[in-house]
Tab-separated table of C-alpha atoms and ligand atoms in Angstrom:
chain	number	residue	atom	x	y	z
A	26	MET	CA	10.795	24.524	-33.828
A	27	ARG	CA	7.098	23.564	-34.220
A	28	ILE	CA	6.529	20.306	-31.725
A	29	VAL	CA	3.590	18.662	-31.477
A	30	VAL	CA	1.809	17.041	-28.570
A	31	LEU	CA	0.333	14.248	-27.052
A	32	VAL	CA	-1.526	13.831	-23.977
A	33	SER	CA	-3.792	11.470	-22.390
A	34	GLY	CA	-5.157	13.888	-19.489
A	35	THR	CA	-5.572	16.863	-18.126
A	36	GLY	CA	-2.554	18.885	-20.085
A	37	SER	CA	-1.217	21.116	-16.786
A	38	ASN	CA	2.147	20.731	-18.045
A	39	LEU	CA	0.579	21.353	-21.438
A	40	GLN	CA	-1.019	25.013	-20.357
A	41	ALA	CA	2.828	25.746	-18.983
A	42	VAL	CA	3.729	25.585	-22.664
A	43	ILE	CA	1.172	27.261	-24.405
A	44	ASP	CA	1.214	29.800	-21.855
A	45	ALA	CA	5.271	30.301	-22.712
A	46	VAL	CA	4.849	30.107	-25.598
A	47	ALA	CA	2.405	32.667	-25.645
A	48	SER	CA	4.015	35.001	-23.247
A	49	GLY	CA	7.650	34.802	-25.759
A	50	SER	CA	9.582	33.319	-22.991
A	51	LEU	CA	9.912	29.916	-25.361
A	52	ASP	CA	10.551	30.273	-29.389
A	53	VAL	CA	8.270	27.231	-30.745
A	54	GLU	CA	4.928	26.574	-32.479
A	55	ILE	CA	2.752	23.843	-31.587
A	56	ALA	CA	1.710	22.565	-34.664
A	57	ALA	CA	-1.308	20.659	-33.218
A	58	VAL	CA	-1.994	17.943	-30.131
A	59	GLY	CA	-3.568	15.179	-29.788
A	60	ALA	CA	-4.879	12.063	-27.418
A	61	ASP	CA	-5.672	9.113	-27.873
A	62	ARG	CA	-9.236	8.967	-25.651
A	63	GLN	CA	-12.129	11.059	-26.626
A	64	GLY	CA	-12.702	14.106	-24.056
A	65	THR	CA	-9.956	14.892	-22.378
A	66	TYR	CA	-9.634	18.443	-20.552
A	67	GLY	CA	-5.713	18.650	-22.641
A	68	ILE	CA	-7.869	18.032	-25.898
A	69	GLU	CA	-9.917	21.118	-24.581
A	70	ARG	CA	-7.815	23.297	-23.460
A	71	SER	CA	-5.530	23.311	-26.320
A	72	ALA	CA	-8.756	24.275	-28.315
A	73	ALA	CA	-9.497	26.902	-26.384
A	74	ALA	CA	-6.350	28.070	-26.858
A	75	GLY	CA	-6.430	28.152	-30.868
A	76	LEU	CA	-4.709	25.225	-31.140
A	77	GLU	CA	-5.352	22.666	-33.999
A	78	THR	CA	-6.108	19.184	-31.912
A	79	PHE	CA	-6.641	15.942	-33.086
A	80	VAL	CA	-8.018	12.396	-32.006
A	81	VAL	CA	-6.196	8.787	-32.058
A	82	ASN	CA	-9.456	7.097	-29.578
A	83	PHE	CA	-6.946	3.976	-28.841
A	84	LYS	CA	-10.686	2.748	-28.233
A	85	ASP	CA	-11.593	2.810	-32.047
A	86	TYR	CA	-8.602	0.728	-33.486
A	87	PRO	CA	-9.577	-3.372	-32.386
A	88	VAL	CA	-6.370	-3.777	-33.985
A	89	ARG	CA	-3.436	-2.376	-32.628
A	90	ALA	CA	-1.385	-2.081	-35.972
A	91	ASP	CA	-4.052	0.543	-37.101
A	92	TRP	CA	-4.058	2.272	-34.093
A	93	ASP	CA	0.020	2.180	-34.361
A	94	ALA	CA	-0.460	3.433	-38.093
A	95	ALA	CA	-2.894	6.438	-37.536
A	96	LEU	CA	-1.213	7.892	-35.018
A	97	LEU	CA	1.665	7.753	-36.570
A	98	ASP	CA	-0.262	9.722	-39.753
A	99	ALA	CA	-2.366	12.270	-37.838
A	100	VAL	CA	1.430	13.407	-35.825
A	101	ALA	CA	3.636	13.064	-39.240
A	102	VAL	CA	1.153	15.399	-41.726
A	103	HIS	CA	1.694	17.974	-39.165
A	104	GLN	CA	5.661	17.438	-39.971
A	105	PRO	CA	7.471	18.137	-36.035
A	106	ASP	CA	10.862	18.730	-35.128
A	107	TYR	CA	9.567	17.204	-32.363
A	108	VAL	CA	7.223	15.729	-31.020
A	109	ILE	CA	6.002	15.670	-27.028
A	110	SER	CA	5.334	13.329	-24.568
A	111	SER	CA	2.967	15.405	-22.076
A	112	GLY	CA	0.963	12.502	-19.771
A	113	PHE	CA	-0.013	10.717	-22.557
A	114	MET	CA	0.242	7.474	-21.151
A	115	ARG	CA	0.231	4.504	-24.438
A	116	ILE	CA	3.401	3.417	-25.734
A	117	VAL	CA	4.232	3.888	-29.040
A	118	ALA	CA	5.156	1.487	-31.522
A	119	PRO	CA	8.982	0.842	-32.763
A	120	SER	CA	7.618	2.814	-36.438
A	121	PHE	CA	6.978	5.735	-33.971
A	122	ILE	CA	10.246	6.105	-32.235
A	123	ASP	CA	12.000	5.375	-35.447
A	124	ALA	CA	10.927	7.749	-37.299
A	125	PHE	CA	10.635	10.525	-34.811
A	126	ALA	CA	14.355	8.787	-33.769
A	127	GLY	CA	16.420	11.135	-30.942
A	128	ARG	CA	12.242	13.715	-31.990
A	129	TYR	CA	10.065	11.789	-29.366
A	130	VAL	CA	10.399	13.523	-25.240
A	131	ASN	CA	8.332	12.511	-22.939
A	132	THR	CA	8.600	13.794	-18.983
A	133	HIS	CA	8.062	11.495	-15.944
A	134	PRO	CA	7.172	12.151	-12.138
A	135	ALA	CA	9.739	9.960	-11.004
A	136	LEU	CA	14.282	10.406	-11.259
A	137	LEU	CA	13.995	7.406	-14.213
A	138	PRO	CA	15.491	5.045	-14.331
A	139	ALA	CA	13.419	4.709	-10.528
A	140	PHE	CA	9.618	4.100	-10.803
A	141	PRO	CA	9.065	3.849	-14.485
A	142	GLY	CA	5.284	3.494	-15.270
A	143	ALA	CA	2.589	5.057	-15.271
A	144	HIS	CA	2.593	5.866	-11.445
A	145	GLY	CA	5.478	6.921	-11.165
A	146	VAL	CA	4.443	9.485	-8.546
A	147	ARG	CA	3.485	6.660	-6.307
A	148	ASP	CA	5.495	3.982	-6.557
A	149	ALA	CA	8.121	6.019	-5.380
A	150	LEU	CA	6.143	6.552	-2.335
A	151	ALA	CA	5.277	3.413	-1.245
A	152	TYR	CA	8.667	2.806	-1.739
A	153	GLY	CA	9.101	4.841	0.689
A	154	VAL	CA	12.289	6.738	-0.983
A	155	LYS	CA	13.177	10.714	0.430
A	156	VAL	CA	13.940	11.726	-2.678
A	157	THR	CA	11.616	11.815	-6.569
A	158	GLY	CA	11.090	14.141	-9.082
A	159	CYS	CA	11.059	14.299	-12.455
A	160	THR	CA	12.540	13.383	-15.537
A	161	VAL	CA	12.601	14.500	-19.242
A	162	HIS	CA	14.206	11.388	-21.369
A	163	PHE	CA	13.565	10.971	-25.526
A	164	ALA	CA	11.429	8.424	-25.549
A	165	ASP	CA	12.402	4.458	-27.083
A	166	ALA	CA	9.836	1.250	-27.347
A	167	GLY	CA	10.346	0.967	-23.641
A	168	VAL	CA	8.394	2.210	-20.902
A	169	ASP	CA	10.007	5.692	-19.793
A	170	THR	CA	13.198	4.483	-20.851
A	171	GLY	CA	15.604	6.636	-23.041
A	172	PRO	CA	18.495	8.673	-22.747
A	173	ILE	CA	18.033	10.875	-20.376
A	174	ILE	CA	18.415	15.147	-21.220
A	175	ALA	CA	17.300	16.291	-17.641
A	176	GLN	CA	16.197	15.399	-14.121
A	177	THR	CA	14.853	17.658	-11.006
A	178	PRO	CA	14.540	16.321	-7.574
A	179	VAL	CA	12.578	17.001	-5.798
A	180	ALA	CA	12.260	16.034	-1.185
A	181	VAL	CA	9.389	14.115	-0.521
A	182	LEU	CA	7.336	15.609	2.510
A	183	ASP	CA	6.410	13.775	5.825
A	184	GLY	CA	2.648	13.542	5.657
A	185	ASP	CA	2.673	13.687	1.757
A	186	THR	CA	-0.288	12.017	-0.040
A	187	GLU	CA	0.586	10.600	-4.510
A	188	GLU	CA	-1.433	13.965	-4.556
A	189	THR	CA	0.361	16.486	-3.065
A	190	LEU	CA	3.699	14.621	-3.912
A	191	HIS	CA	1.978	15.014	-7.837
A	192	GLU	CA	1.222	18.404	-7.933
A	193	ARG	CA	4.658	18.952	-6.009
A	194	ILE	CA	6.647	17.490	-8.958
A	195	LYS	CA	4.559	18.692	-12.090
A	196	VAL	CA	5.502	22.795	-10.359
A	197	ALA	CA	9.074	21.379	-11.243
A	198	GLU	CA	8.504	19.543	-14.275
A	199	ARG	CA	7.057	22.310	-15.904
A	200	GLU	CA	9.675	23.991	-15.559
A	201	LEU	CA	11.615	21.057	-16.484
A	202	LEU	CA	10.255	20.911	-19.744
A	203	ILE	CA	10.389	24.361	-21.086
A	204	GLN	CA	13.150	24.459	-20.046
A	205	VAL	CA	14.320	21.573	-22.438
A	206	LEU	CA	11.880	22.949	-24.891
A	207	GLY	CA	14.641	26.077	-24.481
A	208	GLU	CA	17.611	24.262	-25.466
A	209	LEU	CA	16.610	21.883	-28.444
A	210	SER	CA	15.021	25.074	-30.304
A	211	ARG	CA	18.044	27.095	-29.513
A	212	ALA	CA	20.757	23.536	-30.553
B	12	GAR	C1	2.388	13.686	-15.070
B	12	GAR	O1	3.110	14.453	-14.739
B	12	GAR	C2	3.452	13.460	-16.641
B	12	GAR	O2	4.741	13.358	-15.933
B	12	GAR	C3	2.679	11.495	-16.103
B	12	GAR	O3	1.579	12.576	-16.283
B	12	GAR	C4	1.149	13.593	-15.763
B	12	GAR	C5	0.422	14.556	-16.389
B	12	GAR	O4	-0.069	15.536	-15.892
B	12	GAR	N1	3.350	11.273	-16.756
B	12	GAR	C6	3.485	9.641	-17.039
B	12	GAR	O5	3.471	9.409	-15.612
B	12	GAR	C7	3.730	8.444	-18.011
B	12	GAR	N2	4.758	7.528	-17.415
B	12	GAR	P1	-0.822	16.885	-16.593
B	12	GAR	O6	-1.694	16.044	-17.837
B	12	GAR	O7	-1.575	17.441	-15.915
B	12	GAR	O8	0.517	17.386	-17.530
């Protein structure tokens, strides 16, 4: 199973996938890692791991549709079975969803459909929930919407900050993402 992973930030969840592949516990080929901006640690760590990387820099495309087309081309050239949005903070175009229908997988640090968006951890904390978690789902053209594949609950502890809670969620998220990728690779 070939995957392309899309990142916008540090790529710590991606690193867990890289490690699982390297250790032989996950039978997946990471065909490439792409980002929507320059200078992400996610791309840096991928290059360090010897992976192919690409950047389709959102700021270089004054016309949004041109970025959409460039992203689609940059991903499609690798002929992935699945595209994984792992901290990729852009909503992709309907044309992208069509091209990878049922094959575009997103991870989110909340129990969807609760707390979608860029601040899922902060919003859950602000609401005062006692349990939040992470979700891996097939993404559609909405913001963190689409059929849920798997979820893991994570308790909110007294004194949690956005950072401490997000770190605990990410521990669960990495495990869940690797579990889901394993299941998809065996399907
Ligand atoms: C992850 O927690 C991921 O679920 C979240 O960004 C983090 C990326 O961390 N994505 C979203 O919030 C999407 N709505 P990482 O770059 O260290 O893997």
